[in-house]
PDB file of C-alpha atoms and ligand atoms in Angstrom:
ATOM      1  CA  MET A   9       0.252  -1.169 -17.649  1.00 52.00           C
ATOM      2  CA  SER A  10       1.379   1.459 -20.132  1.00 56.00           C
ATOM      3  CA  HIS A  11      -0.873   4.325 -19.033  1.00 71.00           C
ATOM      4  CA  GLU A  12      -0.758   3.981 -15.274  1.00 85.00           C
ATOM      5  CA  LYS A  13       0.221   7.100 -13.381  1.00 90.00           C
ATOM      6  CA  ILE A  14       1.845   7.575 -10.016  1.00 89.00           C
ATOM      7  CA  THR A  15       1.097  10.660  -7.974  1.00 91.00           C
ATOM      8  CA  CYS A  16       4.256  12.172  -6.536  1.00 91.00           C
ATOM      9  CA  LEU A  17       4.185  12.189  -2.725  1.00 88.00           C
ATOM     10  CA  PHE A  18       6.045  15.473  -2.600  1.00 90.00           C
ATOM     11  CA  CYS A  19       4.539  17.714  -5.289  1.00 94.00           C
ATOM     12  CA  GLN A  20       1.328  15.770  -6.201  1.00 92.00           C
ATOM     13  CA  SER A  21       2.116  15.785  -9.916  1.00 93.00           C
ATOM     14  CA  LYS A  22       1.235  12.781 -12.090  1.00 94.00           C
ATOM     15  CA  ASN A  23       4.180  10.719 -13.339  1.00 93.00           C
ATOM     16  CA  ASP A  24       4.431   7.798 -15.727  1.00 91.00           C
ATOM     17  CA  LYS A  25       4.840   4.498 -13.885  1.00 86.00           C
ATOM     18  CA  THR A  26       8.029   3.728 -15.802  1.00 87.00           C
ATOM     19  CA  LEU A  27       9.785   6.714 -14.262  1.00 89.00           C
ATOM     20  CA  LYS A  28      11.949   6.161 -11.194  1.00 88.00           C
ATOM     21  CA  ASN A  29      11.920   9.783 -10.154  1.00 91.00           C
ATOM     22  CA  CYS A  30       9.351  12.536 -10.344  1.00 93.00           C
ATOM     23  CA  ALA A  31       9.587  14.529 -13.572  1.00 93.00           C
ATOM     24  CA  ASN A  32       8.616  17.702 -11.721  1.00 94.00           C
ATOM     25  CA  CYS A  33      10.619  17.682  -8.478  1.00 95.00           C
ATOM     26  CA  GLY A  34      13.042  14.759  -8.977  1.00 92.00           C
ATOM     27  CA  MET A  35      12.134  12.888  -5.795  1.00 90.00           C
ATOM     28  CA  ALA A  36      11.983   9.072  -5.868  1.00 90.00           C
ATOM     29  CA  LEU A  37       8.544   7.650  -6.639  1.00 87.00           C
ATOM     30  CA  ALA A  38       7.373   5.276  -3.931  1.00 77.00           C
ATOM     31  CA  GLU A  39       5.800   2.516  -6.047  1.00 66.00           C
ATOM     32  CA  ASN A  40       8.980   1.634  -7.886  1.00 52.00           C
ATOM     33  CA  HIS A  41      10.691  -0.035  -4.940  1.00 55.00           C
ATOM     34  CA  PRO A  42      10.069  -3.795  -4.906  1.00 56.00           C
ATOM     35  CA  GLU A  43      11.336  -4.036  -1.314  1.00 57.00           C
ATOM     36  CA  GLY A  44       8.727  -1.571  -0.133  1.00 53.00           C
ATOM     37  CA  LYS A  45       6.050  -3.489  -1.999  1.00 59.00           C
ATOM     38  CA  ALA A  46       7.013  -6.797  -0.317  1.00 63.00           C
ATOM     39  CA  ARG A  47       7.029  -5.075   3.046  1.00 68.00           C
ATOM     40  CA  TRP A  48       3.596  -3.546   2.333  1.00 69.00           C
ATOM     41  CA  SER A  49       2.105  -6.935   1.467  1.00 80.00           C
ATOM     42  CA  PHE A  50       3.451  -8.293   4.776  1.00 83.00           C
ATOM     43  CA  PHE A  51       1.741  -5.485   6.680  1.00 86.00           C
ATOM     44  CA  GLN A  52      -1.435  -6.040   4.682  1.00 90.00           C
ATOM     45  CA  LYS A  53      -1.445  -9.714   5.687  1.00 92.00           C
ATOM     46  CA  ALA A  54      -0.856  -8.796   9.324  1.00 94.00           C
ATOM     47  CA  PHE A  55      -3.610  -6.182   9.144  1.00 95.00           C
ATOM     48  CA  TRP A  56      -6.178  -8.600   7.665  1.00 96.00           C
ATOM     49  CA  GLY A  57      -5.140 -11.253  10.176  1.00 96.00           C
ATOM     50  CA  ILE A  58      -5.941  -8.826  13.006  1.00 97.00           C
ATOM     51  CA  VAL A  59      -9.239  -7.787  11.367  1.00 97.00           C
ATOM     52  CA  ILE A  60     -10.352 -11.410  10.946  1.00 97.00           C
ATOM     53  CA  PHE A  61      -9.269 -12.179  14.523  1.00 96.00           C
ATOM     54  CA  CYS A  62     -11.342  -9.252  15.812  1.00 96.00           C
ATOM     55  CA  LEU A  63     -14.416 -10.322  13.796  1.00 96.00           C
ATOM     56  CA  VAL A  64     -14.132 -13.894  15.100  1.00 96.00           C
ATOM     57  CA  MET A  65     -13.771 -12.580  18.649  1.00 94.00           C
ATOM     58  CA  MET A  66     -16.840 -10.338  18.219  1.00 93.00           C
ATOM     59  CA  TYR A  67     -18.914 -13.384  17.280  1.00 92.00           C
ATOM     60  CA  TYR A  68     -17.490 -15.774  19.873  1.00 90.00           C
ATOM     61  CA  LEU A  69     -17.325 -13.538  22.931  1.00 85.00           C
ATOM     62  CA  PRO A  70     -20.602 -12.966  24.752  1.00 74.00           C
ATOM     63  CA  ARG A  71     -21.531  -9.346  25.453  1.00 66.00           C
TER      64      ARG A  71
HETATM   65 ZN1  LIG B 126       7.309  15.477  -7.496  1.00 89.28          ZN
END
């Protein structure tokens, strides 16, 4: 946990994970927003649901 780094989306510099803003350009670092994280996990679930659905359909539908 202590040595994880976040790459700034704007200037590509490495920042400590404890920082809220980039040390180089001052822009907000994306991974520090819990709301965004919850939203991302929702999209991940939806994405995997679609992937699994497609795989099932590939096996069940005759070509
Ligand atoms: Zn930056």
